[in-house]
């Protein structure tokens, strides 16, 4: 299932994503703050099925890296862009390289309760800054939803899905990081911007 957004809706989602990223950055990336309220599951936020407010912008035909997963899953990273808002957006394509339909593994969501309670996503992804000796986890909005592609389900044989993940930005002098995603090989990425 593919959902298309108008340019106006996409700009609105970009603004919402930037605002949420800044809110999380100000609030800090650790701990839940003790707020155990259930997130609002309105249609505007919960059914993004593979949507990305900026994934189609700035992607090239040649991937920066390829990560091989289980059962023929392949993640082709097309960009790792540092944004002025203090985060890094990783864009790519998740592809079922096999012939059979494939259910996306739940392990991709990671094991943090705050993220997994929001459904299947790429919330288990991390960026590792070897130079600064730090690991960066996928950002979350104020209600605990990961700032990454959500609503992952089944990919048919040969089917591709545009995906994105947003992380806090490493220091500007860090230009190379390692992307790690559960059940996938890791890959070194050069951050642009």
PDB file of C-alpha atoms in Angstrom, residues 2-189:
ATOM      1  CA  UNK A   2       1.405   3.362  -0.983  1.00  0.00           C
ATOM      2  CA  UNK A   3       0.225   6.713   0.335  1.00  0.00           C
ATOM      3  CA  UNK A   4       0.982   9.855  -1.607  1.00  0.00           C
ATOM      4  CA  UNK A   5       1.113  13.244   0.054  1.00  0.00           C
ATOM      5  CA  UNK A   6       0.510  16.627  -1.544  1.00  0.00           C
ATOM      6  CA  UNK A   7       3.302  19.168  -1.426  1.00  0.00           C
ATOM      7  CA  UNK A   8       1.361  21.098   1.229  1.00  0.00           C
ATOM      8  CA  UNK A   9       0.917  17.973   3.402  1.00  0.00           C
ATOM      9  CA  UNK A  10       4.599  17.085   2.986  1.00  0.00           C
ATOM     10  CA  UNK A  11       5.677  20.604   4.066  1.00  0.00           C
ATOM     11  CA  UNK A  12       3.398  20.298   7.086  1.00  0.00           C
ATOM     12  CA  UNK A  13       4.911  16.934   8.005  1.00  0.00           C
ATOM     13  CA  UNK A  14       8.444  18.344   7.620  1.00  0.00           C
ATOM     14  CA  UNK A  15       7.539  21.238   9.928  1.00  0.00           C
ATOM     15  CA  UNK A  16       5.993  18.822  12.439  1.00  0.00           C
ATOM     16  CA  UNK A  17       9.043  16.540  12.292  1.00  0.00           C
ATOM     17  CA  UNK A  18      11.458  19.457  12.804  1.00  0.00           C
ATOM     18  CA  UNK A  19       9.384  20.774  15.719  1.00  0.00           C
ATOM     19  CA  UNK A  20       9.197  17.329  17.299  1.00  0.00           C
ATOM     20  CA  UNK A  21      12.936  16.800  16.836  1.00  0.00           C
ATOM     21  CA  UNK A  22      13.692  20.128  18.491  1.00  0.00           C
ATOM     22  CA  UNK A  23      11.302  19.343  21.350  1.00  0.00           C
ATOM     23  CA  UNK A  24      12.998  16.013  21.965  1.00  0.00           C
ATOM     24  CA  UNK A  25      16.412  17.654  21.760  1.00  0.00           C
ATOM     25  CA  UNK A  26      15.434  20.258  24.355  1.00  0.00           C
ATOM     26  CA  UNK A  27      13.822  17.678  26.632  1.00  0.00           C
ATOM     27  CA  UNK A  28      16.808  15.363  26.372  1.00  0.00           C
ATOM     28  CA  UNK A  29      17.130  11.948  24.808  1.00  0.00           C
ATOM     29  CA  UNK A  30      17.087   9.810  27.919  1.00  0.00           C
ATOM     30  CA  UNK A  31      14.287   8.665  30.190  1.00  0.00           C
ATOM     31  CA  UNK A  32      10.571   8.812  29.783  1.00  0.00           C
ATOM     32  CA  UNK A  33       9.934  11.620  32.251  1.00  0.00           C
ATOM     33  CA  UNK A  34       7.341   9.492  34.024  1.00  0.00           C
ATOM     34  CA  UNK A  35       4.513  10.283  31.605  1.00  0.00           C
ATOM     35  CA  UNK A  36       2.701   7.020  30.940  1.00  0.00           C
ATOM     36  CA  UNK A  37      -0.184   8.420  28.891  1.00  0.00           C
ATOM     37  CA  UNK A  38      -1.176   6.507  25.786  1.00  0.00           C
ATOM     38  CA  UNK A  39      -0.267   8.317  22.544  1.00  0.00           C
ATOM     39  CA  UNK A  40      -2.950   9.874  20.382  1.00  0.00           C
ATOM     40  CA  UNK A  41      -3.505   7.431  17.528  1.00  0.00           C
ATOM     41  CA  UNK A  42      -5.189   9.849  15.145  1.00  0.00           C
ATOM     42  CA  UNK A  43      -5.103   9.059  11.435  1.00  0.00           C
ATOM     43  CA  UNK A  44      -2.782  11.972  10.741  1.00  0.00           C
ATOM     44  CA  UNK A  45       0.025  10.485  12.817  1.00  0.00           C
ATOM     45  CA  UNK A  46      -0.469   6.745  13.076  1.00  0.00           C
ATOM     46  CA  UNK A  47      -0.905   5.678   9.455  1.00  0.00           C
ATOM     47  CA  UNK A  48       2.270   6.959   7.876  1.00  0.00           C
ATOM     48  CA  UNK A  49       3.041   3.534   6.341  1.00  0.00           C
ATOM     49  CA  UNK A  50       6.399   4.171   4.863  1.00  0.00           C
ATOM     50  CA  UNK A  51       5.872   7.873   4.498  1.00  0.00           C
ATOM     51  CA  UNK A  52       8.728  10.246   4.859  1.00  0.00           C
ATOM     52  CA  UNK A  53       8.483  13.979   4.888  1.00  0.00           C
ATOM     53  CA  UNK A  54      11.822  14.314   3.119  1.00  0.00           C
ATOM     54  CA  UNK A  55      12.916  10.901   1.821  1.00  0.00           C
ATOM     55  CA  UNK A  56      12.276  11.711  -1.818  1.00  0.00           C
ATOM     56  CA  UNK A  57      14.311  14.913  -1.646  1.00  0.00           C
ATOM     57  CA  UNK A  58      18.003  14.668  -2.413  1.00  0.00           C
ATOM     58  CA  UNK A  59      18.183  10.954  -3.087  1.00  0.00           C
ATOM     59  CA  UNK A  60      20.583   9.794  -5.759  1.00  0.00           C
ATOM     60  CA  UNK A  61      20.488   6.640  -7.860  1.00  0.00           C
ATOM     61  CA  UNK A  62      23.739   5.341  -6.367  1.00  0.00           C
ATOM     62  CA  UNK A  63      23.355   4.243  -2.729  1.00  0.00           C
ATOM     63  CA  UNK A  64      25.853   5.409  -0.093  1.00  0.00           C
ATOM     64  CA  UNK A  65      25.722   1.958   1.496  1.00  0.00           C
ATOM     65  CA  UNK A  66      23.864  -1.349   1.401  1.00  0.00           C
ATOM     66  CA  UNK A  67      22.957  -3.286   4.516  1.00  0.00           C
ATOM     67  CA  UNK A  68      21.928  -6.914   4.090  1.00  0.00           C
ATOM     68  CA  UNK A  69      19.258  -8.290   6.361  1.00  0.00           C
ATOM     69  CA  UNK A  70      17.615 -11.654   6.877  1.00  0.00           C
ATOM     70  CA  UNK A  71      15.534 -13.510   4.276  1.00  0.00           C
ATOM     71  CA  UNK A  72      16.598 -11.279   1.370  1.00  0.00           C
ATOM     72  CA  UNK A  73      15.878  -7.876   2.954  1.00  0.00           C
ATOM     73  CA  UNK A  74      18.158  -5.124   1.708  1.00  0.00           C
ATOM     74  CA  UNK A  75      18.475  -1.542   2.963  1.00  0.00           C
ATOM     75  CA  UNK A  76      20.023   0.818   0.442  1.00  0.00           C
ATOM     76  CA  UNK A  77      20.999   4.110   2.106  1.00  0.00           C
ATOM     77  CA  UNK A  78      20.768   7.008  -0.338  1.00  0.00           C
ATOM     78  CA  UNK A  79      21.605   9.953   1.933  1.00  0.00           C
ATOM     79  CA  UNK A  80      22.723  10.900   5.435  1.00  0.00           C
ATOM     80  CA  UNK A  81      22.062  14.615   5.751  1.00  0.00           C
ATOM     81  CA  UNK A  82      22.903  16.855   8.710  1.00  0.00           C
ATOM     82  CA  UNK A  83      20.109  19.403   9.174  1.00  0.00           C
ATOM     83  CA  UNK A  84      20.311  22.832  10.772  1.00  0.00           C
ATOM     84  CA  UNK A  85      17.772  21.715  13.396  1.00  0.00           C
ATOM     85  CA  UNK A  86      20.402  19.576  15.133  1.00  0.00           C
ATOM     86  CA  UNK A  87      19.614  16.169  13.691  1.00  0.00           C
ATOM     87  CA  UNK A  88      20.749  13.776  10.969  1.00  0.00           C
ATOM     88  CA  UNK A  89      18.216  12.286   8.547  1.00  0.00           C
ATOM     89  CA  UNK A  90      19.109   8.974   6.923  1.00  0.00           C
ATOM     90  CA  UNK A  91      17.057   8.182   3.805  1.00  0.00           C
ATOM     91  CA  UNK A  92      16.982   4.974   1.858  1.00  0.00           C
ATOM     92  CA  UNK A  93      15.017   2.147   0.330  1.00  0.00           C
ATOM     93  CA  UNK A  94      14.024  -1.075   2.070  1.00  0.00           C
ATOM     94  CA  UNK A  95      13.741  -3.834  -0.520  1.00  0.00           C
ATOM     95  CA  UNK A  96      12.605  -7.450  -0.514  1.00  0.00           C
ATOM     96  CA  UNK A  97      15.295  -8.908  -2.774  1.00  0.00           C
ATOM     97  CA  UNK A  98      13.656 -12.346  -2.655  1.00  0.00           C
ATOM     98  CA  UNK A  99      10.771 -13.799  -4.662  1.00  0.00           C
ATOM     99  CA  UNK A 100       8.397 -14.562  -1.762  1.00  0.00           C
ATOM    100  CA  UNK A 101       6.346 -12.133   0.311  1.00  0.00           C
ATOM    101  CA  UNK A 102       8.196 -11.189   3.476  1.00  0.00           C
ATOM    102  CA  UNK A 103       6.883  -9.915   6.811  1.00  0.00           C
ATOM    103  CA  UNK A 104       9.215  -7.178   8.071  1.00  0.00           C
ATOM    104  CA  UNK A 105      10.857  -8.501  11.283  1.00  0.00           C
ATOM    105  CA  UNK A 106       9.560  -6.921  14.498  1.00  0.00           C
ATOM    106  CA  UNK A 107      13.189  -6.761  15.707  1.00  0.00           C
ATOM    107  CA  UNK A 108      13.681  -3.671  13.495  1.00  0.00           C
ATOM    108  CA  UNK A 109      11.628  -1.711  16.039  1.00  0.00           C
ATOM    109  CA  UNK A 110      14.232  -2.423  18.715  1.00  0.00           C
ATOM    110  CA  UNK A 111      13.365  -3.392  22.254  1.00  0.00           C
ATOM    111  CA  UNK A 112      12.543  -0.072  23.943  1.00  0.00           C
ATOM    112  CA  UNK A 113       8.971  -0.225  25.230  1.00  0.00           C
ATOM    113  CA  UNK A 114       8.402   3.447  24.405  1.00  0.00           C
ATOM    114  CA  UNK A 115       9.052   2.747  20.725  1.00  0.00           C
ATOM    115  CA  UNK A 116       7.606  -0.751  20.333  1.00  0.00           C
ATOM    116  CA  UNK A 117       4.225   0.255  21.774  1.00  0.00           C
ATOM    117  CA  UNK A 118       3.831   2.519  18.726  1.00  0.00           C
ATOM    118  CA  UNK A 119       3.888  -0.358  16.241  1.00  0.00           C
ATOM    119  CA  UNK A 120       6.396  -1.686  13.714  1.00  0.00           C
ATOM    120  CA  UNK A 121       9.090   0.781  12.688  1.00  0.00           C
ATOM    121  CA  UNK A 122      12.832   1.210  12.171  1.00  0.00           C
ATOM    122  CA  UNK A 123      13.083   2.453  15.766  1.00  0.00           C
ATOM    123  CA  UNK A 124      15.884   0.022  16.635  1.00  0.00           C
ATOM    124  CA  UNK A 125      18.362   1.813  14.368  1.00  0.00           C
ATOM    125  CA  UNK A 126      21.399   3.561  15.853  1.00  0.00           C
ATOM    126  CA  UNK A 127      24.264   5.712  14.588  1.00  0.00           C
ATOM    127  CA  UNK A 128      27.659   5.062  16.165  1.00  0.00           C
ATOM    128  CA  UNK A 129      30.232   7.851  16.321  1.00  0.00           C
ATOM    129  CA  UNK A 130      33.519   5.989  16.859  1.00  0.00           C
ATOM    130  CA  UNK A 131      35.480   9.229  17.047  1.00  0.00           C
ATOM    131  CA  UNK A 132      33.318  10.669  19.838  1.00  0.00           C
ATOM    132  CA  UNK A 133      32.641   7.230  21.359  1.00  0.00           C
ATOM    133  CA  UNK A 134      28.858   7.785  21.336  1.00  0.00           C
ATOM    134  CA  UNK A 135      25.780   5.925  20.116  1.00  0.00           C
ATOM    135  CA  UNK A 136      22.770   7.902  18.856  1.00  0.00           C
ATOM    136  CA  UNK A 137      19.280   6.396  18.968  1.00  0.00           C
ATOM    137  CA  UNK A 138      16.338   7.282  16.715  1.00  0.00           C
ATOM    138  CA  UNK A 139      14.645  10.476  17.886  1.00  0.00           C
ATOM    139  CA  UNK A 140      11.135  10.350  19.349  1.00  0.00           C
ATOM    140  CA  UNK A 141       8.356  12.897  19.425  1.00  0.00           C
ATOM    141  CA  UNK A 142       6.843  14.102  22.688  1.00  0.00           C
ATOM    142  CA  UNK A 143       4.472  11.119  22.743  1.00  0.00           C
ATOM    143  CA  UNK A 144       7.207   8.526  22.279  1.00  0.00           C
ATOM    144  CA  UNK A 145       6.664   7.826  18.574  1.00  0.00           C
ATOM    145  CA  UNK A 146       9.933   7.213  16.707  1.00  0.00           C
ATOM    146  CA  UNK A 147      10.909   9.723  14.029  1.00  0.00           C
ATOM    147  CA  UNK A 148      11.333   7.027  11.426  1.00  0.00           C
ATOM    148  CA  UNK A 149       9.263   5.108   8.915  1.00  0.00           C
ATOM    149  CA  UNK A 150       6.414   3.381  10.746  1.00  0.00           C
ATOM    150  CA  UNK A 151       3.590   1.013   9.881  1.00  0.00           C
ATOM    151  CA  UNK A 152       5.882  -1.596   8.345  1.00  0.00           C
ATOM    152  CA  UNK A 153       4.132  -4.784   7.312  1.00  0.00           C
ATOM    153  CA  UNK A 154       4.711  -7.179   4.434  1.00  0.00           C
ATOM    154  CA  UNK A 155       6.862  -6.536   1.359  1.00  0.00           C
ATOM    155  CA  UNK A 156       6.057  -8.552  -1.747  1.00  0.00           C
ATOM    156  CA  UNK A 157       8.898 -10.197  -3.653  1.00  0.00           C
ATOM    157  CA  UNK A 158      10.912  -7.483  -5.418  1.00  0.00           C
ATOM    158  CA  UNK A 159       8.956  -4.657  -3.743  1.00  0.00           C
ATOM    159  CA  UNK A 160      10.760  -1.556  -2.429  1.00  0.00           C
ATOM    160  CA  UNK A 161       9.691   0.985   0.179  1.00  0.00           C
ATOM    161  CA  UNK A 162      11.250   4.429   0.777  1.00  0.00           C
ATOM    162  CA  UNK A 163      12.317   4.770   4.417  1.00  0.00           C
ATOM    163  CA  UNK A 164      13.866   7.354   6.728  1.00  0.00           C
ATOM    164  CA  UNK A 165      15.335   7.608  10.229  1.00  0.00           C
ATOM    165  CA  UNK A 166      16.208  10.729  12.218  1.00  0.00           C
ATOM    166  CA  UNK A 167      18.910  10.888  14.878  1.00  0.00           C
ATOM    167  CA  UNK A 168      20.457  13.580  17.065  1.00  0.00           C
ATOM    168  CA  UNK A 169      23.369  15.119  15.193  1.00  0.00           C
ATOM    169  CA  UNK A 170      26.905  14.196  16.220  1.00  0.00           C
ATOM    170  CA  UNK A 171      29.334  17.134  16.555  1.00  0.00           C
ATOM    171  CA  UNK A 172      30.013  18.897  13.242  1.00  0.00           C
ATOM    172  CA  UNK A 173      33.597  17.599  13.129  1.00  0.00           C
ATOM    173  CA  UNK A 174      32.212  14.038  13.007  1.00  0.00           C
ATOM    174  CA  UNK A 175      31.585  13.288   9.342  1.00  0.00           C
ATOM    175  CA  UNK A 176      31.570   9.475   9.379  1.00  0.00           C
ATOM    176  CA  UNK A 177      29.256   7.249  11.422  1.00  0.00           C
ATOM    177  CA  UNK A 178      28.211   3.594  11.436  1.00  0.00           C
ATOM    178  CA  UNK A 179      24.543   2.778  10.869  1.00  0.00           C
ATOM    179  CA  UNK A 180      23.323  -0.254  12.797  1.00  0.00           C
ATOM    180  CA  UNK A 181      19.885  -1.852  12.415  1.00  0.00           C
ATOM    181  CA  UNK A 182      18.796  -5.074  14.165  1.00  0.00           C
ATOM    182  CA  UNK A 183      19.074  -8.191  11.937  1.00  0.00           C
ATOM    183  CA  UNK A 184      21.114  -6.231   9.323  1.00  0.00           C
ATOM    184  CA  UNK A 185      24.824  -5.897   8.669  1.00  0.00           C
ATOM    185  CA  UNK A 186      26.225  -2.504   9.673  1.00  0.00           C
ATOM    186  CA  UNK A 187      27.573   0.113   7.270  1.00  0.00           C
ATOM    187  CA  UNK A 188      29.725   3.221   7.434  1.00  0.00           C
ATOM    188  CA  UNK A 189      28.051   6.421   6.222  1.00  0.00           C
TER     189      UNK A 189
END
